[in-house]
Coordinates of C-alpha atoms in Angstrom, one line a residue:
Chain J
X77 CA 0.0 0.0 0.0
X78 CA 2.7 2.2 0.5
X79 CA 3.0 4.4 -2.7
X80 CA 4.8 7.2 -2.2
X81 CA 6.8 7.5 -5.6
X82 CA 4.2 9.8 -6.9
X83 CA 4.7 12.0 -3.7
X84 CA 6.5 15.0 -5.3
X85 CA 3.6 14.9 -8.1
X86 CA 1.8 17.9 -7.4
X87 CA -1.3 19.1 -9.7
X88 CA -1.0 23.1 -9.2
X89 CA -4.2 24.3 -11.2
X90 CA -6.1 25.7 -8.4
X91 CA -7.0 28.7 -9.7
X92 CA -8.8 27.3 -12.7
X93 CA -11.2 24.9 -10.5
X94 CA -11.6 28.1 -8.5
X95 CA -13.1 30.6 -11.2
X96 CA -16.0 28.7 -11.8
X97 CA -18.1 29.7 -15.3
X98 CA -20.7 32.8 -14.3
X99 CA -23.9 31.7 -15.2
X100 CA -25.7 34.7 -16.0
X101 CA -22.5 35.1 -19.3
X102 CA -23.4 34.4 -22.4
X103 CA -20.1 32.4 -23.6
X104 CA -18.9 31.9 -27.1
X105 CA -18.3 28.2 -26.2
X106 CA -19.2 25.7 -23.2
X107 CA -16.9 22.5 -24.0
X108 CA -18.3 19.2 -21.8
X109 CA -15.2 17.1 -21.1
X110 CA -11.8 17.5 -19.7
X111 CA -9.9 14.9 -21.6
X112 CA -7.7 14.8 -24.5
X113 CA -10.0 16.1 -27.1
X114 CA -12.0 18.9 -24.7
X115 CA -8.1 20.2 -23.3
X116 CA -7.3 20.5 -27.2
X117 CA -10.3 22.2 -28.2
X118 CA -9.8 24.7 -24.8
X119 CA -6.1 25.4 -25.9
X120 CA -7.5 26.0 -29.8
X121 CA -10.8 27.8 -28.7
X122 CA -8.4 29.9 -25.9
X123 CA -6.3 30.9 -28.9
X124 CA -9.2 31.9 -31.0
X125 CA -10.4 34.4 -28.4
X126 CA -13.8 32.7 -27.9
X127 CA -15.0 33.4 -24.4
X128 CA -15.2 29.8 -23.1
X129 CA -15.9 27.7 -20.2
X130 CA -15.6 24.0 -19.5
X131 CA -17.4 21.6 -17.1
X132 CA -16.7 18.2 -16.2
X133 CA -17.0 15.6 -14.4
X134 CA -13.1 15.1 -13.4
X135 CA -10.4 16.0 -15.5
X136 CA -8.3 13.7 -17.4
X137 CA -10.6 11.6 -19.2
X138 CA -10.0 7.4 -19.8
X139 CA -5.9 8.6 -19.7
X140 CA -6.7 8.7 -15.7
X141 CA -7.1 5.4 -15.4
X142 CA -4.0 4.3 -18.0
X143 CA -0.9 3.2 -16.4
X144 CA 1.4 4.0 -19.4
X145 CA 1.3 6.2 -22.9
X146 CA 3.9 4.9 -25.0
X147 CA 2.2 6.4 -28.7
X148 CA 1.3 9.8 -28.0
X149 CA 4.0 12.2 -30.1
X150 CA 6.7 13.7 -27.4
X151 CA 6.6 11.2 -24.9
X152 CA 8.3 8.1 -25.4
X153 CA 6.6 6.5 -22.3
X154 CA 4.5 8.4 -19.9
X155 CA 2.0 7.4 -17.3
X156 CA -1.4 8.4 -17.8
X157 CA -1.7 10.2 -14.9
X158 CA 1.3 12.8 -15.7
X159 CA 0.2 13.1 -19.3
X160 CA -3.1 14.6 -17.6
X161 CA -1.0 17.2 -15.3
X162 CA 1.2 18.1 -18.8
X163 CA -2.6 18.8 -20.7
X164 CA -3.6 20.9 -17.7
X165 CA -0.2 22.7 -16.9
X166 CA -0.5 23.6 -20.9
X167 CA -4.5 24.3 -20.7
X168 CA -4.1 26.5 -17.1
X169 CA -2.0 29.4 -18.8
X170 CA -5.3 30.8 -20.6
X171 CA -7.1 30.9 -17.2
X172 CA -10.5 29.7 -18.7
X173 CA -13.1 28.6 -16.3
X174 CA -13.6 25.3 -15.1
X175 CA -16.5 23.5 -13.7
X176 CA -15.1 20.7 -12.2
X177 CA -16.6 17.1 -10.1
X178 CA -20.0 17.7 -12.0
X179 CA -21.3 16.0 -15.3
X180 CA -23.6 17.5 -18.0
X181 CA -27.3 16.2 -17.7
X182 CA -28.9 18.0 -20.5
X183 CA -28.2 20.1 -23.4
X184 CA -31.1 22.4 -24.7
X185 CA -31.1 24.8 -27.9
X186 CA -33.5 28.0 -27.9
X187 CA -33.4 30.5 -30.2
X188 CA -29.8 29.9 -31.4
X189 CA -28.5 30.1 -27.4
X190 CA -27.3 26.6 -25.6
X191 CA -28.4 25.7 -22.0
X192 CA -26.0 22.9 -20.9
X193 CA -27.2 21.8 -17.4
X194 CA -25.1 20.1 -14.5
X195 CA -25.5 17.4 -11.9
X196 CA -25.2 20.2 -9.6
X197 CA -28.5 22.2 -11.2
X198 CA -26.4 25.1 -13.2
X199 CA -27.2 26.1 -16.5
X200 CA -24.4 27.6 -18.7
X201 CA -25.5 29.4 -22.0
X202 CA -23.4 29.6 -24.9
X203 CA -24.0 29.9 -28.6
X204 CA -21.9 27.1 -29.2
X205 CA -21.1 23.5 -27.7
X206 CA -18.3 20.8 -28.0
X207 CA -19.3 18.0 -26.6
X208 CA -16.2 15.7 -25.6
X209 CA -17.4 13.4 -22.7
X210 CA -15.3 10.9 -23.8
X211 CA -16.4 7.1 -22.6
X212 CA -17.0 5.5 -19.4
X213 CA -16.5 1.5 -18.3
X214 CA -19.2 -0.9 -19.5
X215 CA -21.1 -3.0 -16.7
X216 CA -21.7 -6.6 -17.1
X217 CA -25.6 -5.5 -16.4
X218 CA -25.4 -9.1 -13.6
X219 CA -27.4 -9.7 -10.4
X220 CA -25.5 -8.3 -7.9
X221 CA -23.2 -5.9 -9.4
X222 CA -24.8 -2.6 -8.8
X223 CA -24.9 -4.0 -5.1
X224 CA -21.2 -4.4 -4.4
X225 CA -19.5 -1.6 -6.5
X226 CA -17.2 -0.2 -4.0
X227 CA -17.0 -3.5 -2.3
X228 CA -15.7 -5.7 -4.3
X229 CA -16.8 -4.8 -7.3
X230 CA -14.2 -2.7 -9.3
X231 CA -13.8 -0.2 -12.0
X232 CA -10.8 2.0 -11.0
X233 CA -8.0 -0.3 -11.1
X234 CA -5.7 2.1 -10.6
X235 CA -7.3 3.5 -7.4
X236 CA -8.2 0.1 -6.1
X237 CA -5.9 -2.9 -6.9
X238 CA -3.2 -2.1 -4.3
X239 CA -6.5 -3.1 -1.7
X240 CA -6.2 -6.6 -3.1
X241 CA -2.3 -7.4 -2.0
X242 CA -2.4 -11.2 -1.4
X243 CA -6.3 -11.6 -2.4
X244 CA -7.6 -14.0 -4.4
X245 CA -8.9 -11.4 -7.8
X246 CA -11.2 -11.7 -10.5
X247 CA -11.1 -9.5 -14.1
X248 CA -13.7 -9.8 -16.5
X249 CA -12.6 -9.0 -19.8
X250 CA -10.4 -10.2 -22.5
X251 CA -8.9 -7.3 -24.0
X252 CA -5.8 -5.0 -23.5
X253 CA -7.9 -3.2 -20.8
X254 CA -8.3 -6.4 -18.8
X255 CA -4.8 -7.6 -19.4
X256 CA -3.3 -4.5 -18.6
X257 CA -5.3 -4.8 -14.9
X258 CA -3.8 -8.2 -15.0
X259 CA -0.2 -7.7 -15.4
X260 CA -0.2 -5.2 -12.7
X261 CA -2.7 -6.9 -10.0
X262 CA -0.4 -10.1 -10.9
X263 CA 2.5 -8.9 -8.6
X264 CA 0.6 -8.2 -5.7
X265 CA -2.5 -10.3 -5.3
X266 CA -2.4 -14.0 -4.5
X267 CA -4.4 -15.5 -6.9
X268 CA -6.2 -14.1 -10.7
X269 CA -8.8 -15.6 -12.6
X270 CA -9.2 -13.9 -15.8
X271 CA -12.9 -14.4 -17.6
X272 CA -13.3 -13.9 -21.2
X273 CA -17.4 -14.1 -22.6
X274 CA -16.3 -14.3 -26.4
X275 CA -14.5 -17.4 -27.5
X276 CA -10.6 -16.4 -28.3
X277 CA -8.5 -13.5 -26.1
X278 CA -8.3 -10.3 -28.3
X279 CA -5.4 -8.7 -26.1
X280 CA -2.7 -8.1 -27.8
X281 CA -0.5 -10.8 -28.1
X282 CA 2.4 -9.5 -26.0
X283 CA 0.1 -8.7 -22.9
X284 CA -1.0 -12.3 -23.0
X285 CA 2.7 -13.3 -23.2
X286 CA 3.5 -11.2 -20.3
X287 CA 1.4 -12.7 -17.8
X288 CA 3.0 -16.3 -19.1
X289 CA 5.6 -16.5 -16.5
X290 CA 3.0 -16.1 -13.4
X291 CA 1.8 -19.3 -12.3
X292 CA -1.0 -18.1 -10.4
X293 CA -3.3 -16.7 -12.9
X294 CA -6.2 -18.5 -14.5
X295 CA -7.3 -18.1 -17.8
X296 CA -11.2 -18.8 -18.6
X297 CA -12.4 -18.6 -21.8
X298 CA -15.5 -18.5 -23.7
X299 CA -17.2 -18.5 -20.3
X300 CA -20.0 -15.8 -18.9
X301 CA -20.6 -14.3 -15.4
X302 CA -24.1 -14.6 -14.2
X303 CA -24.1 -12.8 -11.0
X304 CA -22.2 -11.8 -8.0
X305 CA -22.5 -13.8 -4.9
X306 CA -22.8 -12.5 -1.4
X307 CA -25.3 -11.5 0.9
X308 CA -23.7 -8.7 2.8
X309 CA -20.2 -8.8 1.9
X310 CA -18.7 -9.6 -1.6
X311 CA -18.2 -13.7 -1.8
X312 CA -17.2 -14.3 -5.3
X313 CA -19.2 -15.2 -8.8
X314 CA -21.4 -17.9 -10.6
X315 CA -20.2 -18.3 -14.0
X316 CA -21.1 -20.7 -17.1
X317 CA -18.9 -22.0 -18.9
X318 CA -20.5 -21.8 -22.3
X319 CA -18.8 -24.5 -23.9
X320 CA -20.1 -27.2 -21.6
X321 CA -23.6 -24.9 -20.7
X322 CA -21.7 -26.1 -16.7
X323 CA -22.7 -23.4 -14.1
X324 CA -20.2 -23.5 -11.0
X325 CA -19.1 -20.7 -8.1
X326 CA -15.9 -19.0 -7.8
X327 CA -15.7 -17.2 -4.7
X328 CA -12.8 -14.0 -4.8
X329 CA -11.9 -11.1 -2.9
X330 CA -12.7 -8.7 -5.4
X331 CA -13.9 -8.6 -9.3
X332 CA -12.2 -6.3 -11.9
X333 CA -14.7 -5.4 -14.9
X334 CA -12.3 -4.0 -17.9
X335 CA -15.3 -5.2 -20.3
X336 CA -15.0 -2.1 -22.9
X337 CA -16.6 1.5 -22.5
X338 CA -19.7 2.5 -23.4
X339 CA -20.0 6.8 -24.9
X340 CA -21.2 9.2 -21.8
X341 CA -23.6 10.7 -24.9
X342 CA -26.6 10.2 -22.6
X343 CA -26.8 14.1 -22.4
X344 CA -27.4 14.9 -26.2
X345 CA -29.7 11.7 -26.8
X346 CA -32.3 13.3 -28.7
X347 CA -30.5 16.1 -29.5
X348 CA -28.1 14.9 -32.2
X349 CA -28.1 11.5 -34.4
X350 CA -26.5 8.6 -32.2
X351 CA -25.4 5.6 -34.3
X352 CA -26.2 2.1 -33.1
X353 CA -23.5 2.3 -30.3
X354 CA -24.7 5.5 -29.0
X355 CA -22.0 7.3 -30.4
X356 CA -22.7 10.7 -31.9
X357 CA -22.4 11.1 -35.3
X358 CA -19.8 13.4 -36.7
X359 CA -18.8 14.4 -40.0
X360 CA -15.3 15.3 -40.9
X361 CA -15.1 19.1 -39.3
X362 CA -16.5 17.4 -35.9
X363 CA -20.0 19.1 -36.9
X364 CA -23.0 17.0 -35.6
X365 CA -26.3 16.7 -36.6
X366 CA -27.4 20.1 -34.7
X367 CA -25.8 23.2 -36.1
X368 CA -23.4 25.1 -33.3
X369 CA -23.1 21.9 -31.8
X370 CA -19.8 19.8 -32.2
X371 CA -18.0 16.4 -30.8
X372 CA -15.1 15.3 -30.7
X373 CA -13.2 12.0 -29.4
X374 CA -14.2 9.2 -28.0
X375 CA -17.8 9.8 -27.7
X376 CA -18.2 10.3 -31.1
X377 CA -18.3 7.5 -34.3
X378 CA -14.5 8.6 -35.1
X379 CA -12.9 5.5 -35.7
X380 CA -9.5 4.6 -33.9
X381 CA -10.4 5.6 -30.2
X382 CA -6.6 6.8 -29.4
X383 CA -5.4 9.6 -27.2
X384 CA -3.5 11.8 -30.3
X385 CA -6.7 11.1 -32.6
X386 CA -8.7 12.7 -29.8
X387 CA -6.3 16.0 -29.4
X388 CA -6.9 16.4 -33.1
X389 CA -10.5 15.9 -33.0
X390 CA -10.9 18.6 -30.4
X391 CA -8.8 21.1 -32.2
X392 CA -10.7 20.7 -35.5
X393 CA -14.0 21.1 -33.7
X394 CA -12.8 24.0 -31.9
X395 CA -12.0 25.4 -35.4
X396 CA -15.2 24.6 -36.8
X397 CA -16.7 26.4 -34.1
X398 CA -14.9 29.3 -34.3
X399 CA -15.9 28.9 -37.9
X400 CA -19.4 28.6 -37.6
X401 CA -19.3 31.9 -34.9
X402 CA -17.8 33.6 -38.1
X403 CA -20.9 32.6 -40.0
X404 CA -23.4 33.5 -37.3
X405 CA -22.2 36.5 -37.1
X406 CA -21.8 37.7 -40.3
X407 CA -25.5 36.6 -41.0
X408 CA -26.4 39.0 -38.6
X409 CA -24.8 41.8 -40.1
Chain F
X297 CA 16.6 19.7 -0.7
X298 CA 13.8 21.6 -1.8
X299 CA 10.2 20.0 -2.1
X300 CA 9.2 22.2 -4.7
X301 CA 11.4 23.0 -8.2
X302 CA 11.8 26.3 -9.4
X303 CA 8.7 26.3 -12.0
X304 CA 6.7 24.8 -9.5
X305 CA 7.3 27.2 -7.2
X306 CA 6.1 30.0 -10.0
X307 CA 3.2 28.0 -10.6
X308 CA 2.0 27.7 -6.8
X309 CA 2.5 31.3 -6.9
X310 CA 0.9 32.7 -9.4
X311 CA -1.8 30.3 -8.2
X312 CA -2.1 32.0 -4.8
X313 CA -1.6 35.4 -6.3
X314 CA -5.4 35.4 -6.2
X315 CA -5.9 35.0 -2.5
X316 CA -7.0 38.3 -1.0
X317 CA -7.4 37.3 2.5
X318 CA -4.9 36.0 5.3
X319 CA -5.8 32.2 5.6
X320 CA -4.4 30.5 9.0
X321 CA -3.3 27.3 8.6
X322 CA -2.2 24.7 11.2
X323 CA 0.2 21.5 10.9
X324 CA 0.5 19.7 13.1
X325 CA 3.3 16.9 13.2
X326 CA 5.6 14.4 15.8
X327 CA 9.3 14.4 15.7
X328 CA 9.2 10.5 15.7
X329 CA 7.6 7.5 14.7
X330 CA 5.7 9.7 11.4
X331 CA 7.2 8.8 8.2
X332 CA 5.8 12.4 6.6
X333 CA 5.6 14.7 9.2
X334 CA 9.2 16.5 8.2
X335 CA 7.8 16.1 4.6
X336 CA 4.7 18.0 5.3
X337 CA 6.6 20.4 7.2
X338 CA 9.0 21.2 4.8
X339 CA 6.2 21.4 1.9
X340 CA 4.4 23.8 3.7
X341 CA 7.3 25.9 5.1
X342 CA 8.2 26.5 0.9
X343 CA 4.6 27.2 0.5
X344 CA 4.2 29.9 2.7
X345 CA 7.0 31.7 1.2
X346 CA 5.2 31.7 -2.0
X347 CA 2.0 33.7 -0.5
X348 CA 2.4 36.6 1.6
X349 CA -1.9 35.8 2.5
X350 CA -1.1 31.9 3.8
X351 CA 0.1 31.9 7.5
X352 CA 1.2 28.8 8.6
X353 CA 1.8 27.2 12.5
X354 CA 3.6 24.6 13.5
X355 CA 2.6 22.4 16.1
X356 CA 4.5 19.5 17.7
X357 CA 1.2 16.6 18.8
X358 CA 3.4 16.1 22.0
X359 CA 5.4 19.1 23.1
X360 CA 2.4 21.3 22.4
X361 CA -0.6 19.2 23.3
X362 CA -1.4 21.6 25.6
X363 CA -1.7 24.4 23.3
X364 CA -3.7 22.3 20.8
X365 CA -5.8 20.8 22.7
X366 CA -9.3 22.1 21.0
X367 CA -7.7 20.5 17.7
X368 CA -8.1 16.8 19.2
X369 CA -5.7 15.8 16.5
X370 CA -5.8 12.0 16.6
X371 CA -3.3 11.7 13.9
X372 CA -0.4 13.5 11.9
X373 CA 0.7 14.7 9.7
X374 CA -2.4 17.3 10.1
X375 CA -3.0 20.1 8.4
X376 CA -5.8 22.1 9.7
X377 CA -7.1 25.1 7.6
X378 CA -8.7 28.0 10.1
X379 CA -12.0 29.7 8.6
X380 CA -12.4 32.8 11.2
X381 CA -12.1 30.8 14.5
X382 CA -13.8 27.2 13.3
X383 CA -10.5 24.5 12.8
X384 CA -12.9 22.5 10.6
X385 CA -11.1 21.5 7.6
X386 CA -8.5 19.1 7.9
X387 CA -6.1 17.2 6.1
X388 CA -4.5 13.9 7.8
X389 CA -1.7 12.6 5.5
X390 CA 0.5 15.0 3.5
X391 CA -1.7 16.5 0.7
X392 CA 0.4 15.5 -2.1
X393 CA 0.3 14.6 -5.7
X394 CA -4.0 15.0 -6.4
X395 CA -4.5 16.4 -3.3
X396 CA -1.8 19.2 -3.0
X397 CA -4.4 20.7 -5.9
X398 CA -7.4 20.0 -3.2
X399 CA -5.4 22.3 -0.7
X400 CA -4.5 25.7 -2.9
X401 CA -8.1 25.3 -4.3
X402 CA -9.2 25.5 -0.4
X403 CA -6.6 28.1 0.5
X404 CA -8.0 29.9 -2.6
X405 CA -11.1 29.7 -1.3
X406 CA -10.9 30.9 1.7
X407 CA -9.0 33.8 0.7
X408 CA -11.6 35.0 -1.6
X409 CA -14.3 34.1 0.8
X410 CA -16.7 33.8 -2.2
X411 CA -18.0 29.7 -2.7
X412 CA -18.0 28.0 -5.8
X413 CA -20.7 25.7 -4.4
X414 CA -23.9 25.7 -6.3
X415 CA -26.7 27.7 -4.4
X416 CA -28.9 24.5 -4.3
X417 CA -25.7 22.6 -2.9
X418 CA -25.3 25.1 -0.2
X419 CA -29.4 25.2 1.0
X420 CA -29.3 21.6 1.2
X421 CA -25.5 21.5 3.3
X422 CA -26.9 24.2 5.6
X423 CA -30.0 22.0 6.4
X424 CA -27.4 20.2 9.1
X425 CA -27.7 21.9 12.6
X426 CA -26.2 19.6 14.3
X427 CA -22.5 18.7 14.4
X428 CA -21.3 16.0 11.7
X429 CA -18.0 14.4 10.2
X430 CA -17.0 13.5 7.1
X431 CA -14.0 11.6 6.6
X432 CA -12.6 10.9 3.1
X433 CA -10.3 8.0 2.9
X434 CA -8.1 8.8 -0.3
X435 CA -5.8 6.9 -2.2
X436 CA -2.7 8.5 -3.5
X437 CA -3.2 6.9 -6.9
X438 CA -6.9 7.7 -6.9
X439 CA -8.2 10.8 -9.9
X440 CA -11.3 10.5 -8.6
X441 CA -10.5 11.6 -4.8
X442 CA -9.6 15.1 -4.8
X443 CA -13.2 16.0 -6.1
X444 CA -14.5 14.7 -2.9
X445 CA -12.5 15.6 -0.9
X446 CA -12.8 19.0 -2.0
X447 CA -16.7 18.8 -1.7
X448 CA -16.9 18.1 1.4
X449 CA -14.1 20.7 2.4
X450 CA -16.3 23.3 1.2
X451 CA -19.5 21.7 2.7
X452 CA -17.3 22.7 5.8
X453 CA -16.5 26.2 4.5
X454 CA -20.3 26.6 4.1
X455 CA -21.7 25.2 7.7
X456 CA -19.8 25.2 10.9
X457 CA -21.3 22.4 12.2
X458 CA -19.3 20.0 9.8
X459 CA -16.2 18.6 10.2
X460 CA -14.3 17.4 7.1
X461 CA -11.3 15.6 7.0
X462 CA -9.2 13.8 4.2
X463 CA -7.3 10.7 5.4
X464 CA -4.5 9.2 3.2
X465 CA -4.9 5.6 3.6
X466 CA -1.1 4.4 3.1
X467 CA -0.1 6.8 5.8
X468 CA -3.1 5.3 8.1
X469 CA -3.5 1.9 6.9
X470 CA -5.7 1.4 10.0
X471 CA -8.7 3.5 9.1
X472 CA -9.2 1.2 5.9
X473 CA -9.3 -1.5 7.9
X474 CA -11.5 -0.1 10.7
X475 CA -13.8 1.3 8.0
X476 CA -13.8 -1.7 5.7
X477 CA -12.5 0.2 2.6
X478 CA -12.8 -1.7 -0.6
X479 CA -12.7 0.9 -3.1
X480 CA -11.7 5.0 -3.2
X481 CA -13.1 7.4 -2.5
X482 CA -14.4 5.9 0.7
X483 CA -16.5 8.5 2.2
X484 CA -17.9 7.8 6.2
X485 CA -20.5 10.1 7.5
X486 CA -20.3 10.4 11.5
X487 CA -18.5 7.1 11.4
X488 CA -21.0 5.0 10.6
X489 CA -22.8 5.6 7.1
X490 CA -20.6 5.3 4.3
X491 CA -20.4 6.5 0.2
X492 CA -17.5 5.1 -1.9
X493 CA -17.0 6.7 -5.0
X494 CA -17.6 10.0 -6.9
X495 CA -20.9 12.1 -6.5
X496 CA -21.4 15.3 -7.5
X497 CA -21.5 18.1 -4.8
X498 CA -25.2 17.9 -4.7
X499 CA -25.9 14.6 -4.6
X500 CA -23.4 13.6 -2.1
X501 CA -24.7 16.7 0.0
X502 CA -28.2 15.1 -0.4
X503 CA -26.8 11.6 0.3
X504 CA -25.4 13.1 3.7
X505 CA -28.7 14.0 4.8
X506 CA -30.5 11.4 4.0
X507 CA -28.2 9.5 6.8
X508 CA -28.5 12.3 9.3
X509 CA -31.7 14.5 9.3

C-alpha cells in the first residue's frame, strides 16, 4: 500500500477549478469534457479568443485510469496520470473557467442560445457547444453488481488494486484493458482468474505473453458471469462456462470489470443523431447533426479511439466552431 | 533539498496570487515515529514563502498538546485550515500529488471568501444543525478523490457544524481497515454511514442527509 513514488507529483491548477463559469454570461463556447480532445479544443478555442468555459465531471478523461502512454508524439513512455497534469499545466495558462466534479445532464437549444445543465443544477449558456465526454467502463448488467460496486466490485483499477495485496482477484474481460489490470494486480495479489465471454483472447499478443511466466493466474475462456454472490459482503461469482452450458461458483476477494466502454452521450440523446452504439455522429469538421453543436473523441463514431486522434479531433471542432461563430455572425450583419 | 522546483514554485505562486485574504493554517506533526511529518513540514514551510496571505503554524502533537488541545488531532501529519475561528477542515496525510491541488483550491477559497458551491448545494448543506463528520479516505493513486475531498471541504466552508477531513490511507493503513475500505473514494459520515465513489456536490450533499436529518 505504500505508494509514495508519486509524492512530489503535485497538480498546481487551483486557480482554474476556483473561477467557476458565471452563469448569468453568455459564452462563445461551453466545452463538456476534460480529456484529451475537450483540453485540445480549450487550448484551440483559448487561442481563437472565444469566451469559453468547461465543465466536467473530473479531469483527465480514460488517460486517468491508464498506467502508461507509450504512442502519444513527445513522450516516449509516460503514465497516464502525468500526461493529464502536462494537458492541464499547458490548458491552465489561458485561465479559462472550469467547472469541475459535475457532469452534463442536458443540453437544450433555444433560439440559437445553448443551455447545458449540470449534476449540480447550473445552467451555462453559450452559442456554441463541444461535446467531448469521452467514454465511461461498460457494466456486465449481472445480479448483484450494482450491489457491491465499491466492495468488491471494481472499475478504477488504478485506485483500487493495491486493496487486493495477497487476495484472491477476479477481471472480467479479455482485452488489452483487462490484461493491462492483470499484469499489474499479478504482482501483488495472491491469486487471478481472468474471464473472457467471447470465445478467443483479443489482447494483444504481448500482454497475453507477459502474464505467461505467473503461475498463479487462470485463464477462462469462452465463459460468462451470471451474477455476484454474497449477501452482505462480496463472496465471489457464478459463471457458465458456455462450452459445456456447466454453471459453477468461484468465490474472490474482489472482481475487476475491464469489459469495454460504453460513450457518456446520454446528455445529447435526442438532441443529435447517435449511431447504433450511442456514439454521436460526426462528420469530418466534428460538426453533428445540430448546427453550433460539435463532438469530438471518444464519444463520437471517429474511428480509432486513441489519445493523439482525440487531441486532433478537439482542435478541428474548436476550429469549426470558431468557424461557424464567423458565420453567425456575419449573418447577422 | 527543496520540495518544490523552481517552475513549481512560480506555478504555486501565481496560483495564490489570487488570495486576497490572510488564511491560517495549522500542521501539526511528531518528531518521531511519522514517516511524513518532516515532509509536510518542509512542503508547507516553501509554501508559505510563496504567498504573503497563507500563514502557517507549527505544532508538535506532544510538546504542544497543551496548546492544541481544542484541535483533538488523533493523527499526523495534520494540516488544519482556520475559517475565522472554526478549525474544521482538515487534512490527515501529507496532501500530495491529487491532493496538493485539493489544498491551494481550499486556500483559494478561503481567501476570496466567495463559494464556488452551487446555491442548491449550499441550501441543502446548511440544512445540518447539528455537528457531523466526514472523513474521506483517499488513495494516492486515486483521480477521482480530490473532487470529494474537496466537496466536502467546502461543505465545511459553508456550515460550521461540519467537520471534514481527508485521510490518506497508506499513511493510516488502520482507518481502511476499521472502516472496511474496498474501493476510493471511501467517504464515512459520523462514522457509521458510508459513500465510496464519486458524486457530484449535490448529490453527495443530499446523500449526507439522508443518513442524518
Amino acid at each position: 500500500m505504500d505508494n509514495r513514488d508519486n509524492i512530489f507529483s503535485f497538480e498546481i491548477d487551483a486557480v482554474q477549478g476556483f473561477f467557476v463559469p458565471d452563469e448569468a454570461v453568455l459564452y462563445d463556447l461551453v466545452i463538456a469534457g476534460w480529456g484529451p480532445a475537450a483540453v485540445s479544443a480549450a487550448i484551440y478555442a483559448a487561442r481563437k479568443g472565444l469566451n469559453t468555459a468547461i465543465v466536467t465531471k473530473f479531469k483527465g478523461g480514460q488517460i486517468n485510469d491508464t498506467p502508461v502512454v507509450e504512442n502519444y508524439p513527445g513522450f516516449k513512455s509516460i503514465g497516464g496520470k502525468e500526461l493529464t497534469l502536462e494537458f492541464n499545466v499547458h490548458a491552465r495558462q489561458y485561465g479559462l473557467p472550469l467547472l469541475t466534479g459535475e457532469a452534463v445532464t442536458k443540453i437544450e437549444k433555444n433560439n440559437d442560445i445553448f443551455y447545458t445543465s449540470t449534476e449540480n443544477q447550473r445552467i451555462l449558456k453559450s452559442r456554441t457547444v463541444i461535446y467531448a465526454t469521452g467514454k465511461r467502463n461498460r457494466r456486465l448488467n449481472v445480479p448483484g453488481e450494482e450491489k457491491f460496486i465499491g466492495k468488491g466490485v471494481v472499475f478504477c483499477a488504478i485506485c483500487d488494486a493495491p486493496l487486493y495485496k495477497d487476495k484472491k482477484v477476479i477481471i472480467a474481460g479479455g482485452n488489452n484493458s483487462a490484461f493491462t489490470v492483470a499484469t499489474d494486480l499479478v504482482k501483488i495479489a495472491k491469486n487471478i482468474v481472468i474471464i473472457n465471454i467471447v470465445r478467443g483472447w483479443t489482447a494483444d499478443s504481448y500482454l497475453q505473453n507477459s502474464l505467461k511466466k505467473y503461475n498463479n493466474v487462470e485463464m477462462l475462456d469462452y465463459h460468462r458471469i451470471e451474477s455476484i454472490t454474497g449477501n452482505n459482503d462480496f463472496k465471489g461469482i457464478k459463471v457458465r462456462n458456455l462450452e459445456t452450458s456447466g454453471l459453477y461458483d468461484i468465490d474472490a476477494d474482489g472482481l475487476f470489470v475491464e469489459i469495454g466502454l460504453i460513450p457518456n452521450s446520454d446528455a445529447v440523446a435526442g438532441l443529435v443523431a447517435l449511431n447504433d452504439n450511442k456514439e454521436i455522429i460526426t462528420d469530418r469538421d466534428c460538426e453533428t447533426s445540430l448546427p453550433g453543436l460539435f463532438a469530438a473523441g471518444d464519444v463520437t463514431d471517429v474511428t480509432y479511439k486513441q489519445v493523439v486522434i482525440a487531441a486532433g479531433e478537439g482542435a478541428k471542432a474548436a476550429l469549426s466552431a470558431d468557424n461557424y461563430l464567423k458565420f453567425i455572425s456575419n449573418k447577422g450583419e | 533539498m527543496a520540495v518544490f522546483n523552481e517552475q513549481q514554485k512560480k506555478e504555486i505562486a501565481e496560483s495564490l496570487a489570487v488570495v486576497k485574504k490572510t488564511v491560517k493554517i495549522t500542521c501539526v506533526t511528531r518528531g518521531t515515529d511519522c514517516r511524513y511529518c518532516s515532509l509536510t513540514k518542509e512542503m508547507l514551510s516553501e509554501l508559505a514563502v510563496l504567498s504573503p496571505n497563507v500563514d502557517i503554524n507549527f505544532y508538535d502533537l506532544v510538546e504542544d498538546q497543551e496548546r492544541i488541545k481544542d484541535l483533538k488531532i488523533d493523527k499526523v501529519p495534520a494540516v488544519i485550515l482556520h475559517r475565522g475561528n472554526n478549525s474544521n477542515i482538515r487534512f490527515f496525510g501529507v496532501p500530495a500529488g491529487y491532493e496538493f491541488q485539493t489544498l491551494l483550491e481550499d486556500i483559494i477559497i478561503l481567501g476570496n471568501n466567495n463559494s464556488p458551491l452551487s446555491l442548491e448545494t449550499i441550501l441543502e448543506i446548511n440544512k445540518i444543525r447539528t455537528p457531523l463528520h466526514i472523513e474521506v479516505i483517499a488513495s494516492p493513486d486515486c483521480p477521482y478523490c480530490p473532487a470529494v475531498v474537496g466537496a466536502v471541504h467546502k461543505f465545511a466552508m459553508a456550515n460550521v457544524n461540519i467537520t471534514s477531513d481527508m485521510i490518506e490511507i497508506s499513511e493510516f493503513p488502520d482507518v481502511g481497515k476499521k472502516y472496511e475500505v474496498k474501493g476510493f473514494p471511501h467517504t464515512v459520515i459520523n462514522g457509521n454511514h458510508s459513500v465510496t465513489g464519486m458524486l457530484p456536490e449535490l448529490e453527495l450533499a443530499k446523500k449526507i442527509n439522508g443518513f442524518v436529518l
